[in-house]
Tab-separated table of C-alpha atoms and ligand atoms in Angstrom:
chain	number	residue	atom	x	y	z
G	1	MET	CA	32.742	-8.724	27.526
G	2	ALA	CA	34.617	-10.681	24.908
G	3	HIS	CA	31.990	-13.395	25.172
G	4	THR	CA	29.242	-10.836	24.511
G	5	ASP	CA	31.047	-9.491	21.454
G	6	ALA	CA	31.458	-12.987	20.049
G	7	GLU	CA	27.796	-13.702	20.687
G	8	LEU	CA	26.778	-10.444	18.996
G	9	ASP	CA	28.921	-11.367	15.973
G	10	ARG	CA	27.286	-14.797	15.797
G	11	LEU	CA	23.818	-13.278	16.153
G	12	LEU	CA	24.437	-10.758	13.391
G	13	ASP	CA	25.780	-13.454	11.056
G	14	GLU	CA	22.733	-15.588	11.742
G	15	VAL	CA	20.318	-12.755	10.989
G	16	LEU	CA	22.181	-11.807	7.803
G	17	ALA	CA	22.187	-15.420	6.653
G	18	SER	CA	18.409	-15.526	7.124
G	19	VAL	CA	17.889	-12.808	4.498
G	20	ARG	CA	16.946	-14.764	1.394
G	21	ALA	CA	14.863	-12.235	-0.509
G	22	GLY	CA	14.719	-12.946	-4.238
G	23	ASP	CA	14.766	-9.208	-4.825
G	24	ALA	CA	18.488	-8.350	-4.684
G	25	ARG	CA	17.890	-4.695	-3.847
G	26	LEU	CA	15.523	-5.579	-1.006
G	27	ALA	CA	18.108	-7.995	0.366
G	28	GLU	CA	20.815	-5.318	0.157
G	29	VAL	CA	18.670	-2.734	1.941
G	30	VAL	CA	17.601	-5.113	4.713
G	31	ARG	CA	21.131	-6.439	5.249
G	32	ALA	CA	22.503	-2.894	5.545
G	33	ALA	CA	19.732	-1.921	7.975
G	34	VAL	CA	20.457	-5.018	10.086
G	35	VAL	CA	24.216	-4.334	10.116
G	36	HIS	CA	23.765	-0.703	11.139
G	37	LEU	CA	21.072	-1.373	13.731
G	38	HIS	CA	23.100	-4.161	15.335
G	39	ALA	CA	26.096	-1.796	15.420
G	40	PHE	CA	23.852	0.764	17.087
G	41	VAL	CA	22.892	-1.714	19.820
G	42	ARG	CA	26.530	-2.715	20.258
G	43	GLU	CA	27.597	0.908	20.639
G	44	VAL	CA	24.732	2.283	22.730
G	45	ARG	CA	24.012	-0.861	24.772
G	46	PRO	CA	20.421	0.179	25.474
G	47	THR	CA	18.667	-1.132	28.550
G	48	GLU	CA	15.513	-3.121	27.839
G	49	GLN	CA	13.457	-0.172	29.065
G	50	GLU	CA	15.278	2.179	26.702
G	51	TRP	CA	14.745	-0.175	23.774
G	52	LEU	CA	11.026	-0.473	24.515
G	53	ALA	CA	10.786	3.305	24.904
G	54	GLY	CA	12.331	3.679	21.439
G	55	LEU	CA	9.871	1.224	19.928
G	56	ALA	CA	6.985	2.973	21.690
G	57	PHE	CA	8.177	6.288	20.229
G	58	LEU	CA	8.083	4.824	16.726
G	59	ALA	CA	4.648	3.323	17.388
G	60	ARG	CA	3.334	6.731	18.512
G	61	THR	CA	4.883	8.308	15.420
G	62	GLY	CA	2.863	5.939	13.234
G	63	GLN	CA	-0.299	6.396	15.283
G	64	THR	CA	-0.026	10.185	14.859
G	65	CYS	CA	-0.197	9.917	11.051
G	66	THR	CA	-3.484	10.789	9.357
G	67	PRO	CA	-4.384	11.423	5.701
G	68	ARG	CA	-3.504	15.083	6.382
G	69	ARG	CA	-0.496	14.660	8.610
G	70	ASP	CA	2.602	12.501	8.194
G	71	GLU	CA	4.607	12.307	11.402
G	72	PHE	CA	7.120	9.874	9.880
G	73	ILE	CA	8.063	12.316	7.116
G	74	LEU	CA	8.436	14.926	9.843
G	75	LEU	CA	10.733	12.623	11.829
G	76	SER	CA	12.827	11.981	8.731
G	77	ASP	CA	13.018	15.737	8.049
G	78	MET	CA	13.977	16.622	11.629
G	79	LEU	CA	16.866	14.143	11.616
G	80	GLY	CA	18.241	15.430	8.306
G	81	LEU	CA	17.500	12.079	6.673
G	82	THR	CA	15.168	13.505	4.026
G	83	SER	CA	17.875	15.970	2.998
G	84	ALA	CA	20.401	13.117	2.888
G	85	VAL	CA	18.123	11.066	0.605
G	86	ASP	CA	17.610	14.160	-1.553
G	87	GLU	CA	21.383	14.609	-1.792
G	88	VAL	CA	22.102	11.043	-2.920
G	89	ASN	CA	19.348	11.199	-5.549
G	90	TYR	CA	19.827	14.675	-6.966
G	91	ALA	CA	23.508	15.238	-7.414
G	92	ALA	CA	24.217	18.905	-8.122
G	93	VAL	CA	24.534	19.679	-11.827
G	94	GLU	CA	26.307	22.842	-12.962
G	95	GLY	CA	23.801	25.558	-13.849
G	96	ALA	CA	20.762	23.723	-12.449
G	97	THR	CA	18.512	24.854	-9.606
G	98	PRO	CA	19.287	22.813	-6.485
G	99	SER	CA	16.638	20.508	-5.092
G	100	SER	CA	15.358	20.536	-1.529
G	101	VAL	CA	13.057	18.352	0.527
G	102	GLU	CA	9.311	18.097	-0.107
G	103	GLY	CA	8.322	18.301	3.546
G	104	PRO	CA	5.084	16.933	5.014
G	105	PHE	CA	2.617	19.540	3.703
G	106	HIS	CA	2.279	18.783	0.003
G	107	SER	CA	-1.211	17.911	-1.179
G	108	PRO	CA	-2.890	18.074	-4.600
G	109	ALA	CA	-3.183	21.693	-5.752
G	110	PRO	CA	-5.991	23.222	-7.800
G	111	ALA	CA	-5.054	24.083	-11.393
G	112	ARG	CA	-4.905	27.870	-11.707
G	113	GLU	CA	-4.136	30.355	-14.476
G	114	ASN	CA	-0.941	32.356	-14.390
G	115	GLY	CA	-1.565	35.535	-12.418
G	116	ALA	CA	-4.214	33.927	-10.228
G	117	TRP	CA	-4.638	34.863	-6.611
G	118	VAL	CA	-3.750	31.793	-4.576
G	119	ALA	CA	-4.595	33.447	-1.235
G	120	ASP	CA	-8.345	32.908	-0.863
G	121	GLY	CA	-8.524	32.824	2.940
G	122	PRO	CA	-8.527	35.508	5.644
G	123	GLU	CA	-4.803	36.117	5.068
G	124	ARG	CA	-5.593	38.048	1.853
G	125	GLU	CA	-6.893	40.988	3.910
G	126	ARG	CA	-4.238	41.113	6.603
G	127	ALA	CA	-0.960	39.926	5.019
G	128	GLU	CA	1.548	41.625	2.739
G	129	PRO	CA	0.700	40.945	-0.914
G	130	MET	CA	3.474	39.200	-2.803
G	131	VAL	CA	3.895	38.415	-6.473
G	132	VAL	CA	5.946	35.309	-7.189
G	133	HIS	CA	7.217	34.902	-10.721
G	134	GLY	CA	9.998	33.371	-12.729
G	135	ARG	CA	11.018	31.419	-15.785
G	136	VAL	CA	11.502	27.703	-16.134
G	137	THR	CA	14.403	27.015	-18.470
G	138	ASP	CA	16.982	24.363	-19.232
G	139	THR	CA	20.521	24.782	-17.933
G	140	ASP	CA	21.388	26.856	-21.056
G	141	GLY	CA	18.559	29.297	-20.312
G	142	ALA	CA	16.230	28.101	-23.102
G	143	PRO	CA	12.595	28.494	-21.967
G	144	LEU	CA	10.539	25.401	-21.213
G	145	ALA	CA	6.940	26.054	-22.279
G	146	GLY	CA	4.180	23.902	-20.846
G	147	ALA	CA	6.154	22.983	-17.714
G	148	THR	CA	4.006	22.413	-14.630
G	149	VAL	CA	4.808	24.413	-11.507
G	150	ASP	CA	3.155	23.028	-8.386
G	151	VAL	CA	3.454	25.555	-5.553
G	152	TRP	CA	2.409	25.453	-1.912
G	153	GLN	CA	3.102	27.719	1.024
G	154	ALA	CA	2.018	28.686	4.517
G	155	ASP	CA	0.156	31.911	5.303
G	156	ASP	CA	1.382	34.980	7.180
G	157	VAL	CA	1.097	33.196	10.530
G	158	GLY	CA	2.750	30.009	9.311
G	159	HIS	CA	-0.244	27.746	8.719
G	160	TYR	CA	-1.019	25.556	5.718
G	161	ASP	CA	-4.624	25.033	4.653
G	162	THR	CA	-4.464	21.460	5.954
G	163	GLN	CA	-3.750	22.777	9.462
G	164	ASP	CA	-6.229	25.643	9.545
G	165	ALA	CA	-10.027	25.361	9.406
G	166	ASP	CA	-10.281	29.067	8.429
G	167	GLN	CA	-8.516	28.469	5.112
G	168	PRO	CA	-10.435	26.915	2.209
G	169	ASP	CA	-9.098	23.627	0.840
G	170	GLY	CA	-6.406	24.266	-1.754
G	171	ASN	CA	-5.597	27.676	-0.302
G	172	LEU	CA	-2.077	28.952	-0.987
G	173	ARG	CA	-1.589	26.123	-3.463
G	174	ALA	CA	-1.584	26.190	-7.251
G	175	LEU	CA	-0.761	24.019	-10.211
G	176	LEU	CA	0.438	26.412	-12.906
G	177	THR	CA	1.653	25.866	-16.460
G	178	THR	CA	4.437	27.930	-17.985
G	179	ASP	CA	3.671	30.055	-21.035
G	180	ALA	CA	5.531	30.036	-24.373
G	181	ASP	CA	8.369	31.989	-22.749
G	182	GLY	CA	8.658	29.556	-19.838
G	183	ARG	CA	7.100	32.046	-17.452
G	184	TYR	CA	4.897	31.379	-14.432
G	185	TRP	CA	3.448	33.828	-11.916
G	186	PHE	CA	0.878	34.132	-9.183
G	187	ARG	CA	-0.380	36.574	-6.588
G	188	SER	CA	-0.031	35.525	-2.974
G	189	VAL	CA	1.024	36.807	0.424
G	190	LEU	CA	4.358	36.807	2.218
G	191	PRO	CA	4.579	33.535	4.167
G	192	ALA	CA	5.852	33.490	7.741
G	193	SER	CA	8.415	31.218	9.302
G	194	TYR	CA	6.600	28.493	11.193
G	195	PRO	CA	7.088	25.754	13.757
G	196	VAL	CA	6.687	22.201	12.536
G	197	PRO	CA	3.869	20.452	14.439
G	198	THR	CA	5.016	20.079	18.036
G	199	ASP	CA	1.991	18.343	19.559
G	200	GLY	CA	3.142	14.865	18.490
G	201	PRO	CA	6.041	12.578	19.381
G	202	VAL	CA	8.471	14.387	17.054
G	203	GLY	CA	7.742	17.669	18.818
G	204	GLY	CA	8.472	15.922	22.110
G	205	LEU	CA	11.769	14.716	20.692
G	206	LEU	CA	12.760	18.230	19.616
G	207	THR	CA	11.993	19.547	23.100
G	208	ALA	CA	13.982	16.751	24.707
G	209	LEU	CA	16.935	17.550	22.436
G	210	GLY	CA	16.824	21.289	23.220
G	211	ARG	CA	15.984	22.121	19.606
G	212	HIS	CA	13.611	24.769	18.280
G	213	PRO	CA	10.970	23.601	15.768
G	214	MET	CA	11.139	26.567	13.379
G	215	ARG	CA	11.451	26.546	9.620
G	216	PRO	CA	12.448	29.783	7.850
G	217	ALA	CA	9.728	31.336	5.647
G	218	HIS	CA	9.529	29.687	2.240
G	219	VAL	CA	7.484	28.750	-0.791
G	220	HIS	CA	7.616	25.152	-2.039
G	221	LEU	CA	7.814	24.334	-5.748
G	222	ARG	CA	7.716	21.126	-7.717
G	223	VAL	CA	8.517	21.705	-11.386
G	224	GLU	CA	8.176	19.171	-14.185
G	225	ALA	CA	8.855	19.480	-17.912
G	226	ASP	CA	9.032	16.874	-20.657
G	227	GLY	CA	12.527	15.512	-21.189
G	228	HIS	CA	13.864	16.989	-17.966
G	229	ARG	CA	14.484	15.774	-14.447
G	230	PRO	CA	11.629	17.010	-12.226
G	231	ILE	CA	12.677	19.066	-9.252
G	232	THR	CA	11.189	19.622	-5.813
G	233	THR	CA	12.645	22.647	-4.106
G	234	HIS	CA	12.026	25.675	-1.894
G	235	VAL	CA	12.459	29.430	-2.253
G	236	PHE	CA	13.476	30.830	1.116
G	237	VAL	CA	12.816	34.451	2.067
G	238	ALA	CA	16.105	36.270	2.655
G	239	GLY	CA	16.554	37.850	6.071
G	240	ASP	CA	14.553	35.226	7.928
G	241	PRO	CA	16.053	34.662	11.407
G	242	TYR	CA	15.834	30.873	11.051
G	243	LEU	CA	17.772	30.524	7.778
G	244	GLY	CA	20.824	29.388	9.717
G	245	SER	CA	18.983	26.814	11.839
G	246	ASP	CA	16.192	25.318	9.704
G	247	ALA	CA	14.664	22.479	11.734
G	248	ALA	CA	14.462	20.439	8.497
G	249	PHE	CA	18.070	21.137	7.385
G	250	ALA	CA	16.800	22.080	3.917
G	251	VAL	CA	18.326	25.522	3.224
G	252	LYS	CA	20.773	25.955	0.340
G	253	ASP	CA	22.301	29.355	-0.427
G	254	ALA	CA	21.088	29.346	-4.044
G	255	LEU	CA	17.502	29.007	-2.830
G	256	VAL	CA	17.509	32.137	-0.642
G	257	VAL	CA	15.921	35.115	-2.414
G	258	ALA	CA	15.265	38.668	-1.201
G	259	PRO	CA	11.788	39.925	-2.103
G	260	ARG	CA	11.883	43.383	-3.695
G	261	ARG	CA	9.682	45.985	-2.067
G	262	ARG	CA	7.601	47.608	-4.809
G	263	THR	CA	5.342	50.665	-4.697
G	264	ALA	CA	1.767	51.181	-5.831
G	265	ASP	CA	3.186	52.644	-9.074
G	266	ASP	CA	4.327	49.163	-10.083
G	267	ALA	CA	1.165	47.382	-8.962
G	268	ALA	CA	-1.079	47.640	-12.013
G	269	GLY	CA	1.137	45.427	-14.174
G	270	TRP	CA	0.769	42.673	-11.617
G	271	ARG	CA	-2.983	43.224	-11.141
G	272	LEU	CA	-2.548	44.646	-7.651
G	273	GLY	CA	-3.734	47.895	-6.141
G	274	GLY	CA	-1.016	48.996	-3.734
G	275	PRO	CA	2.506	48.339	-2.454
G	276	PHE	CA	3.623	44.741	-2.648
G	277	LEU	CA	6.613	42.422	-2.546
G	278	GLU	CA	8.076	40.846	-5.666
G	279	LEU	CA	9.769	37.467	-5.327
G	280	ALA	CA	11.541	36.404	-8.521
G	281	PHE	CA	12.695	32.810	-8.797
G	282	ASP	CA	13.854	31.169	-12.002
G	283	VAL	CA	14.084	27.387	-12.170
G	284	ARG	CA	16.701	25.695	-14.327
G	285	LEU	CA	15.999	22.053	-15.027
G	286	VAL	CA	18.505	19.404	-16.038
G	287	ALA	CA	17.919	17.450	-19.258
G	288	ALA	CA	16.945	13.871	-18.404
G	289	THR	CA	19.978	12.471	-20.242
G	290	VAL	CA	22.360	14.631	-18.198
G	291	ALA	CA	20.509	13.690	-14.997
G	292	ASP	CA	20.954	9.997	-15.805
G	293	GLU	CA	24.716	10.488	-16.231
G	294	ALA	CA	24.971	12.358	-12.909
G	295	ALA	CA	23.015	9.619	-11.140
G	296	ALA	CA	25.282	6.930	-12.581
G	297	VAL	CA	28.244	8.146	-10.506
G	298	PRO	CA	27.650	7.244	-6.859
G	299	ALA	CA	28.760	9.801	-4.276
G	300	GLY	CA	32.170	9.025	-2.842
G	301	VAL	CA	33.398	7.289	-5.975
G	302	ALA	CA	36.430	8.948	-7.544
G	303	ARG	CA	35.622	10.577	-10.857
H	401	FE2	FE1	6.785	24.267	4.210
């Protein structure tokens, strides 16, 4: 055993010494990956069959990717790694809206006017109408006019347009621009909680681990404004049964919002004709200068 440990030490040193990248950051990243992966082998002591099975899993993960589906992002999400990368890049700033992961379903959204219907598929007739609105401001509450708000969501049965031939391309997506008061709004439907795709290798992994694949109902937003740190985040629908066990580990308390149930009396102002849900979500962006200062202090370093 001692001989094996000495040999593993020698092997690791030899691999590390072989890293001669001129790019210092690349060398740092590769060295760290080598150190951690060698430690993994030393701890787990995989059989050759297990190691090959792991490599085959990663190969299948790559082979499952298409221009409309990214199984590697899904794998990263399901292991909490995307949330970890989000955390190290977007340190919380007092008064700012927290970030959350992008997930695998973002695609370019059609530009739409504020107030537009974004539900152009069969869900418009069957699902609960929902108005989503809010203000984009800085952390002092000053409105940010001309900010872009890129939104995307699933329908009332949990499907994105890219997964569902019955939805037109760009359905339940919009690229909006805030008005002079920093406001954005659109008409949509209440999204459902949904399972991440389970017909690929990542779904097989979840099953093998005894995990459910569900994500609580949510709307995705990416908000950008000049002079401010862009943010990618979610609004989660309060009361969803999966809020406490999101398969992507992306829920933060400040991002959970209860839609208000409104009657037909309130509908005209939102260009609707009957009862609807109102989901209000303001987004507070951090000034770029403040964001740079927050990023300059690595996590774990005493302040
Ligand atoms: Fe999503």
